[in-house]
Amino acid sequence: MTNKFSNNLEIKEADLFLKKKLFILIIISLIIIFLTTNAAAESKYNWEELIRATQQQLEQNQSNILLNYTLAVAYANTGEIKKAYDIIDVFGSSVSRKEFNTAVSPYLADWENYLDYDNLLLLNYAAFSKVINKDYGEAVSLFEYIFKVDPENLWALNHAAAALVEINEFDKAHNYADQALSMEENEYSHLIKGYAYYENGNYFRAVIEAASARNLFKALASEEYQDFAE
């Protein structure tokens, strides 16, 4: 009787031990999955280093169009949307579109077919120049290609989504913004979705998305950004 009781106790203790071990393994697995799916997406290009180098160069030449444009492009690829907008705003108030194109076009003159290239800086030069020149369809194509070359850069998806809103392709814009959000939670994706809902007449959904982007929305709404002079 005593042996039977002892055996049963050992079995229960072993069962409890195994259950605890299994529970711990499940918790560890969930943590790994969470960290994997929520890890910040990183571009192949070292945009942070470009920001530092360009800022140093601008200390010697603050009015250089290409340097300012480079800094704006770099900020746009690190999620510093407000800083990127502020730099572009300077162009809008002091530089004509013709002057901008004159400064940037020499770097893109040989790009008859951008699909032959994988230089992420020049690809972004080309994409954002299309946005500035309001060629949104071509901008979308470039940002889509940038994402193929640099698939961990969620900002390329966001910029494609923003350009899509400008040509009223709201469903595709939502899709790209949602893809970006699946890679990393960010206010810019929500702001783009809110803008798309607003332009499409869905004001209730627009308010909800704007609330999810309240810091960025407030920062951008407080400024009156200038378009380029013709």
PDB file of C-alpha atoms in Angstrom:
ATOM      1  CA  MET A   1       0.000   0.000   0.000  1.00  0.00           C
ATOM      2  CA  THR A   2       2.788   2.356   0.951  1.00  0.00           C
ATOM      3  CA  ASN A   3       4.709   1.518  -2.229  1.00  0.00           C
ATOM      4  CA  LYS A   4       1.619   2.144  -4.343  1.00  0.00           C
ATOM      5  CA  PHE A   5       1.033   5.514  -2.679  1.00  0.00           C
ATOM      6  CA  SER A   6       4.675   6.433  -3.160  1.00  0.00           C
ATOM      7  CA  ASN A   7       4.573   5.458  -6.822  1.00  0.00           C
ATOM      8  CA  ASN A   8       1.433   7.525  -7.405  1.00  0.00           C
ATOM      9  CA  LEU A   9       3.036  10.510  -5.730  1.00  0.00           C
ATOM     10  CA  GLU A  10       6.147  10.200  -7.892  1.00  0.00           C
ATOM     11  CA  ILE A  11       3.993   9.970 -11.029  1.00  0.00           C
ATOM     12  CA  LYS A  12       2.058  13.109 -10.045  1.00  0.00           C
ATOM     13  CA  GLU A  13       5.261  14.998  -9.293  1.00  0.00           C
ATOM     14  CA  ALA A  14       6.761  13.928 -12.606  1.00  0.00           C
ATOM     15  CA  ASP A  15       3.568  14.952 -14.421  1.00  0.00           C
ATOM     16  CA  LEU A  16       3.579  18.332 -12.680  1.00  0.00           C
ATOM     17  CA  PHE A  17       7.243  18.826 -13.567  1.00  0.00           C
ATOM     18  CA  LEU A  18       6.582  18.056 -17.230  1.00  0.00           C
ATOM     19  CA  LYS A  19       3.602  20.415 -17.323  1.00  0.00           C
ATOM     20  CA  LYS A  20       5.691  23.218 -15.818  1.00  0.00           C
ATOM     21  CA  LYS A  21       8.476  22.555 -18.310  1.00  0.00           C
ATOM     22  CA  LEU A  22       6.017  22.557 -21.214  1.00  0.00           C
ATOM     23  CA  PHE A  23       4.487  25.817 -19.965  1.00  0.00           C
ATOM     24  CA  ILE A  24       7.921  27.455 -19.791  1.00  0.00           C
ATOM     25  CA  LEU A  25       8.736  26.274 -23.340  1.00  0.00           C
ATOM     26  CA  ILE A  26       5.448  27.708 -24.622  1.00  0.00           C
ATOM     27  CA  ILE A  27       6.172  31.072 -22.953  1.00  0.00           C
ATOM     28  CA  ILE A  28       9.687  31.164 -24.421  1.00  0.00           C
ATOM     29  CA  SER A  29       8.320  30.330 -27.883  1.00  0.00           C
ATOM     30  CA  LEU A  30       5.731  33.110 -27.650  1.00  0.00           C
ATOM     31  CA  ILE A  31       8.384  35.613 -26.597  1.00  0.00           C
ATOM     32  CA  ILE A  32      10.579  34.625 -29.544  1.00  0.00           C
ATOM     33  CA  ILE A  33       7.644  34.947 -31.954  1.00  0.00           C
ATOM     34  CA  PHE A  34       6.717  38.350 -30.495  1.00  0.00           C
ATOM     35  CA  LEU A  35      10.254  39.669 -30.778  1.00  0.00           C
ATOM     36  CA  THR A  36      10.599  38.343 -34.306  1.00  0.00           C
ATOM     37  CA  THR A  37       7.353  39.813 -35.604  1.00  0.00           C
ATOM     38  CA  ASN A  38       7.802  43.160 -33.858  1.00  0.00           C
ATOM     39  CA  ALA A  39      11.478  43.752 -34.490  1.00  0.00           C
ATOM     40  CA  ALA A  40      12.086  47.100 -36.142  1.00  0.00           C
ATOM     41  CA  ALA A  41      12.500  46.707 -39.888  1.00  0.00           C
ATOM     42  CA  GLU A  42      15.831  48.011 -41.100  1.00  0.00           C
ATOM     43  CA  SER A  43      16.855  49.232 -44.518  1.00  0.00           C
ATOM     44  CA  LYS A  44      19.871  47.816 -46.308  1.00  0.00           C
ATOM     45  CA  TYR A  45      21.145  51.389 -46.627  1.00  0.00           C
ATOM     46  CA  ASN A  46      22.741  53.149 -43.655  1.00  0.00           C
ATOM     47  CA  TRP A  47      20.508  56.207 -43.638  1.00  0.00           C
ATOM     48  CA  GLU A  48      21.590  57.251 -40.140  1.00  0.00           C
ATOM     49  CA  GLU A  49      25.186  57.515 -41.267  1.00  0.00           C
ATOM     50  CA  LEU A  50      24.097  59.510 -44.320  1.00  0.00           C
ATOM     51  CA  ILE A  51      22.206  61.899 -42.030  1.00  0.00           C
ATOM     52  CA  ARG A  52      25.293  62.502 -39.898  1.00  0.00           C
ATOM     53  CA  ALA A  53      27.581  62.995 -42.906  1.00  0.00           C
ATOM     54  CA  THR A  54      25.147  65.321 -44.690  1.00  0.00           C
ATOM     55  CA  GLN A  55      24.561  67.424 -41.575  1.00  0.00           C
ATOM     56  CA  GLN A  56      28.311  67.960 -41.310  1.00  0.00           C
ATOM     57  CA  GLN A  57      28.519  69.043 -44.951  1.00  0.00           C
ATOM     58  CA  LEU A  58      25.573  71.396 -44.526  1.00  0.00           C
ATOM     59  CA  GLU A  59      27.433  73.230 -41.770  1.00  0.00           C
ATOM     60  CA  GLN A  60      29.728  74.514 -44.529  1.00  0.00           C
ATOM     61  CA  ASN A  61      27.063  74.986 -47.217  1.00  0.00           C
ATOM     62  CA  GLN A  62      23.589  75.431 -45.730  1.00  0.00           C
ATOM     63  CA  SER A  63      21.887  76.521 -48.954  1.00  0.00           C
ATOM     64  CA  ASN A  64      23.090  73.625 -51.112  1.00  0.00           C
ATOM     65  CA  ILE A  65      19.992  72.175 -52.773  1.00  0.00           C
ATOM     66  CA  LEU A  66      21.342  68.663 -53.262  1.00  0.00           C
ATOM     67  CA  LEU A  67      22.592  68.374 -49.669  1.00  0.00           C
ATOM     68  CA  ASN A  68      19.256  69.523 -48.271  1.00  0.00           C
ATOM     69  CA  TYR A  69      17.428  67.150 -50.570  1.00  0.00           C
ATOM     70  CA  THR A  70      19.712  64.297 -49.511  1.00  0.00           C
ATOM     71  CA  LEU A  71      18.978  65.016 -45.851  1.00  0.00           C
ATOM     72  CA  ALA A  72      15.228  65.082 -46.510  1.00  0.00           C
ATOM     73  CA  VAL A  73      15.414  61.750 -48.363  1.00  0.00           C
ATOM     74  CA  ALA A  74      17.425  60.207 -45.527  1.00  0.00           C
ATOM     75  CA  TYR A  75      14.963  61.449 -42.891  1.00  0.00           C
ATOM     76  CA  ALA A  76      12.072  60.069 -44.953  1.00  0.00           C
ATOM     77  CA  ASN A  77      13.741  56.653 -44.898  1.00  0.00           C
ATOM     78  CA  THR A  78      14.141  56.631 -41.124  1.00  0.00           C
ATOM     79  CA  GLY A  79      10.594  57.671 -40.276  1.00  0.00           C
ATOM     80  CA  GLU A  80      11.525  61.260 -39.413  1.00  0.00           C
ATOM     81  CA  ILE A  81       8.624  62.518 -41.514  1.00  0.00           C
ATOM     82  CA  LYS A  82       8.265  65.920 -39.838  1.00  0.00           C
ATOM     83  CA  LYS A  83      11.965  66.693 -40.374  1.00  0.00           C
ATOM     84  CA  ALA A  84      11.729  65.626 -44.021  1.00  0.00           C
ATOM     85  CA  TYR A  85       8.670  67.833 -44.563  1.00  0.00           C
ATOM     86  CA  ASP A  86      10.386  70.796 -42.913  1.00  0.00           C
ATOM     87  CA  ILE A  87      13.349  70.579 -45.288  1.00  0.00           C
ATOM     88  CA  ILE A  88      11.114  70.245 -48.347  1.00  0.00           C
ATOM     89  CA  ASP A  89       9.165  73.243 -47.062  1.00  0.00           C
ATOM     90  CA  VAL A  90      12.346  75.308 -47.347  1.00  0.00           C
ATOM     91  CA  PHE A  91      12.529  74.304 -51.007  1.00  0.00           C
ATOM     92  CA  GLY A  92       8.929  75.347 -51.452  1.00  0.00           C
ATOM     93  CA  SER A  93       9.514  78.803 -50.082  1.00  0.00           C
ATOM     94  CA  SER A  94      12.936  79.568 -51.545  1.00  0.00           C
ATOM     95  CA  VAL A  95      13.653  77.249 -54.493  1.00  0.00           C
ATOM     96  CA  SER A  96      11.728  76.891 -57.725  1.00  0.00           C
ATOM     97  CA  ARG A  97      10.895  73.491 -59.155  1.00  0.00           C
ATOM     98  CA  LYS A  98      13.171  74.312 -62.094  1.00  0.00           C
ATOM     99  CA  GLU A  99      16.102  75.066 -59.774  1.00  0.00           C
ATOM    100  CA  PHE A 100      15.492  71.838 -57.895  1.00  0.00           C
ATOM    101  CA  ASN A 101      15.396  69.765 -61.095  1.00  0.00           C
ATOM    102  CA  THR A 102      18.574  71.451 -62.349  1.00  0.00           C
ATOM    103  CA  ALA A 103      20.390  70.464 -59.146  1.00  0.00           C
ATOM    104  CA  VAL A 104      19.163  66.857 -59.041  1.00  0.00           C
ATOM    105  CA  SER A 105      18.833  65.843 -62.700  1.00  0.00           C
ATOM    106  CA  PRO A 106      22.588  65.373 -63.383  1.00  0.00           C
ATOM    107  CA  TYR A 107      22.594  62.460 -60.944  1.00  0.00           C
ATOM    108  CA  LEU A 108      19.675  60.816 -62.741  1.00  0.00           C
ATOM    109  CA  ALA A 109      20.469  61.687 -66.347  1.00  0.00           C
ATOM    110  CA  ASP A 110      21.509  58.165 -67.356  1.00  0.00           C
ATOM    111  CA  TRP A 111      18.567  56.431 -65.701  1.00  0.00           C
ATOM    112  CA  GLU A 112      16.562  55.465 -68.751  1.00  0.00           C
ATOM    113  CA  ASN A 113      15.545  52.226 -67.065  1.00  0.00           C
ATOM    114  CA  TYR A 114      15.762  52.283 -63.275  1.00  0.00           C
ATOM    115  CA  LEU A 115      15.080  48.525 -63.134  1.00  0.00           C
ATOM    116  CA  ASP A 116      18.728  48.034 -64.084  1.00  0.00           C
ATOM    117  CA  TYR A 117      19.895  49.697 -60.867  1.00  0.00           C
ATOM    118  CA  ASP A 118      20.013  48.882 -57.173  1.00  0.00           C
ATOM    119  CA  ASN A 119      21.605  52.058 -55.808  1.00  0.00           C
ATOM    120  CA  LEU A 120      19.145  52.872 -53.042  1.00  0.00           C
ATOM    121  CA  LEU A 121      20.180  56.493 -52.652  1.00  0.00           C
ATOM    122  CA  LEU A 122      19.787  57.275 -56.353  1.00  0.00           C
ATOM    123  CA  LEU A 123      16.551  55.288 -56.514  1.00  0.00           C
ATOM    124  CA  ASN A 124      15.197  57.433 -53.696  1.00  0.00           C
ATOM    125  CA  TYR A 125      16.481  60.584 -55.402  1.00  0.00           C
ATOM    126  CA  ALA A 126      14.467  59.553 -58.454  1.00  0.00           C
ATOM    127  CA  ALA A 127      11.343  58.557 -56.530  1.00  0.00           C
ATOM    128  CA  PHE A 128      11.065  61.693 -54.423  1.00  0.00           C
ATOM    129  CA  SER A 129      11.869  63.919 -57.386  1.00  0.00           C
ATOM    130  CA  LYS A 130       8.823  62.387 -59.095  1.00  0.00           C
ATOM    131  CA  VAL A 131       6.742  63.295 -56.041  1.00  0.00           C
ATOM    132  CA  ILE A 132       8.050  66.865 -56.070  1.00  0.00           C
ATOM    133  CA  ASN A 133       7.231  67.100 -59.792  1.00  0.00           C
ATOM    134  CA  LYS A 134       3.780  65.601 -59.104  1.00  0.00           C
ATOM    135  CA  ASP A 135       4.387  62.569 -61.304  1.00  0.00           C
ATOM    136  CA  TYR A 136       2.775  60.330 -58.695  1.00  0.00           C
ATOM    137  CA  GLY A 137       2.243  57.300 -60.910  1.00  0.00           C
ATOM    138  CA  GLU A 138       5.936  57.063 -61.700  1.00  0.00           C
ATOM    139  CA  ALA A 139       6.756  57.747 -58.042  1.00  0.00           C
ATOM    140  CA  VAL A 140       4.647  54.749 -57.039  1.00  0.00           C
ATOM    141  CA  SER A 141       6.481  52.501 -59.503  1.00  0.00           C
ATOM    142  CA  LEU A 142       9.829  53.647 -58.138  1.00  0.00           C
ATOM    143  CA  PHE A 143       8.870  53.166 -54.495  1.00  0.00           C
ATOM    144  CA  GLU A 144       7.525  49.704 -55.327  1.00  0.00           C
ATOM    145  CA  TYR A 145      10.829  48.839 -56.962  1.00  0.00           C
ATOM    146  CA  ILE A 146      12.760  50.266 -54.002  1.00  0.00           C
ATOM    147  CA  PHE A 147      10.811  47.947 -51.726  1.00  0.00           C
ATOM    148  CA  LYS A 148      11.760  44.968 -53.913  1.00  0.00           C
ATOM    149  CA  VAL A 149      15.414  45.949 -53.629  1.00  0.00           C
ATOM    150  CA  ASP A 150      15.112  46.860 -49.940  1.00  0.00           C
ATOM    151  CA  PRO A 151      12.285  44.646 -48.584  1.00  0.00           C
ATOM    152  CA  GLU A 152      12.854  45.504 -44.908  1.00  0.00           C
ATOM    153  CA  ASN A 153      12.342  49.226 -45.518  1.00  0.00           C
ATOM    154  CA  LEU A 154       8.727  49.822 -44.535  1.00  0.00           C
ATOM    155  CA  TRP A 155       9.029  53.522 -45.382  1.00  0.00           C
ATOM    156  CA  ALA A 156       9.197  52.719 -49.094  1.00  0.00           C
ATOM    157  CA  LEU A 157       5.736  51.157 -48.724  1.00  0.00           C
ATOM    158  CA  ASN A 158       4.475  54.204 -46.865  1.00  0.00           C
ATOM    159  CA  HIS A 159       5.789  56.597 -49.499  1.00  0.00           C
ATOM    160  CA  ALA A 160       4.203  54.485 -52.238  1.00  0.00           C
ATOM    161  CA  ALA A 161       0.927  54.578 -50.299  1.00  0.00           C
ATOM    162  CA  ALA A 162       1.109  58.367 -49.926  1.00  0.00           C
ATOM    163  CA  ALA A 163       1.669  58.775 -53.679  1.00  0.00           C
ATOM    164  CA  LEU A 164      -1.226  56.394 -54.416  1.00  0.00           C
ATOM    165  CA  VAL A 165      -3.594  58.598 -52.413  1.00  0.00           C
ATOM    166  CA  GLU A 166      -2.651  61.500 -54.685  1.00  0.00           C
ATOM    167  CA  ILE A 167      -3.939  59.547 -57.712  1.00  0.00           C
ATOM    168  CA  ASN A 168      -7.036  58.306 -55.856  1.00  0.00           C
ATOM    169  CA  GLU A 169      -5.938  54.662 -55.646  1.00  0.00           C
ATOM    170  CA  PHE A 170      -7.225  54.384 -52.093  1.00  0.00           C
ATOM    171  CA  ASP A 171      -7.567  50.604 -51.791  1.00  0.00           C
ATOM    172  CA  LYS A 172      -3.988  50.006 -52.859  1.00  0.00           C
ATOM    173  CA  ALA A 173      -2.805  52.811 -50.579  1.00  0.00           C
ATOM    174  CA  HIS A 174      -4.549  51.143 -47.623  1.00  0.00           C
ATOM    175  CA  ASN A 175      -2.986  47.825 -48.550  1.00  0.00           C
ATOM    176  CA  TYR A 176       0.543  49.248 -48.594  1.00  0.00           C
ATOM    177  CA  ALA A 177       0.003  51.166 -45.349  1.00  0.00           C
ATOM    178  CA  ASP A 178      -1.309  47.996 -43.697  1.00  0.00           C
ATOM    179  CA  GLN A 179       1.745  46.081 -44.929  1.00  0.00           C
ATOM    180  CA  ALA A 180       3.980  48.722 -43.376  1.00  0.00           C
ATOM    181  CA  LEU A 181       2.070  48.485 -40.096  1.00  0.00           C
ATOM    182  CA  SER A 182       2.474  44.719 -40.102  1.00  0.00           C
ATOM    183  CA  MET A 183       6.237  45.291 -40.205  1.00  0.00           C
ATOM    184  CA  GLU A 184       6.317  47.971 -37.522  1.00  0.00           C
ATOM    185  CA  GLU A 185       3.753  50.117 -35.765  1.00  0.00           C
ATOM    186  CA  ASN A 186       4.179  53.722 -36.936  1.00  0.00           C
ATOM    187  CA  GLU A 187       2.090  56.879 -37.059  1.00  0.00           C
ATOM    188  CA  TYR A 188       2.805  57.692 -40.695  1.00  0.00           C
ATOM    189  CA  SER A 189       0.942  54.606 -41.933  1.00  0.00           C
ATOM    190  CA  HIS A 190      -2.070  55.585 -39.843  1.00  0.00           C
ATOM    191  CA  LEU A 191      -1.865  59.159 -41.125  1.00  0.00           C
ATOM    192  CA  ILE A 192      -1.814  57.948 -44.741  1.00  0.00           C
ATOM    193  CA  LYS A 193      -4.814  55.694 -44.091  1.00  0.00           C
ATOM    194  CA  GLY A 194      -6.639  58.591 -42.454  1.00  0.00           C
ATOM    195  CA  TYR A 195      -5.883  60.847 -45.410  1.00  0.00           C
ATOM    196  CA  ALA A 196      -7.080  58.155 -47.811  1.00  0.00           C
ATOM    197  CA  TYR A 197     -10.322  57.693 -45.859  1.00  0.00           C
ATOM    198  CA  TYR A 198     -10.846  61.458 -45.789  1.00  0.00           C
ATOM    199  CA  GLU A 199     -10.275  61.858 -49.523  1.00  0.00           C
ATOM    200  CA  ASN A 200     -12.663  58.955 -50.115  1.00  0.00           C
ATOM    201  CA  GLY A 201     -15.375  60.571 -47.975  1.00  0.00           C
ATOM    202  CA  ASN A 202     -15.148  58.171 -45.027  1.00  0.00           C
ATOM    203  CA  TYR A 203     -14.715  60.845 -42.365  1.00  0.00           C
ATOM    204  CA  PHE A 204     -15.416  58.602 -39.370  1.00  0.00           C
ATOM    205  CA  ARG A 205     -12.623  56.176 -40.280  1.00  0.00           C
ATOM    206  CA  ALA A 206     -10.405  59.150 -41.094  1.00  0.00           C
ATOM    207  CA  VAL A 207     -10.803  60.489 -37.550  1.00  0.00           C
ATOM    208  CA  ILE A 208     -10.012  57.079 -36.043  1.00  0.00           C
ATOM    209  CA  GLU A 209      -6.787  56.758 -38.052  1.00  0.00           C
ATOM    210  CA  ALA A 210      -5.836  60.372 -37.323  1.00  0.00           C
ATOM    211  CA  ALA A 211      -6.205  59.597 -33.619  1.00  0.00           C
ATOM    212  CA  SER A 212      -3.707  56.749 -34.044  1.00  0.00           C
ATOM    213  CA  ALA A 213      -1.310  59.245 -35.637  1.00  0.00           C
ATOM    214  CA  ARG A 214      -2.082  62.096 -33.259  1.00  0.00           C
ATOM    215  CA  ASN A 215       1.525  63.179 -32.605  1.00  0.00           C
ATOM    216  CA  LEU A 216       2.520  63.274 -36.269  1.00  0.00           C
ATOM    217  CA  PHE A 217      -0.857  64.699 -37.290  1.00  0.00           C
ATOM    218  CA  LYS A 218      -0.506  67.508 -34.747  1.00  0.00           C
ATOM    219  CA  ALA A 219       3.077  68.242 -35.804  1.00  0.00           C
ATOM    220  CA  LEU A 220       2.249  68.451 -39.513  1.00  0.00           C
ATOM    221  CA  ALA A 221      -1.075  70.223 -39.060  1.00  0.00           C
ATOM    222  CA  SER A 222       0.613  73.045 -37.137  1.00  0.00           C
ATOM    223  CA  GLU A 223       2.656  74.000 -40.197  1.00  0.00           C
ATOM    224  CA  GLU A 224       1.604  75.591 -43.482  1.00  0.00           C
ATOM    225  CA  TYR A 225       3.796  73.834 -45.999  1.00  0.00           C
ATOM    226  CA  GLN A 226       4.693  75.541 -49.243  1.00  0.00           C
ATOM    227  CA  ASP A 227       4.600  74.039 -52.706  1.00  0.00           C
ATOM    228  CA  PHE A 228       7.473  74.666 -55.112  1.00  0.00           C
ATOM    229  CA  ALA A 229       7.367  77.852 -57.113  1.00  0.00           C
ATOM    230  CA  GLU A 230       6.949  77.264 -60.828  1.00  0.00           C
TER     231      GLU A 230
END
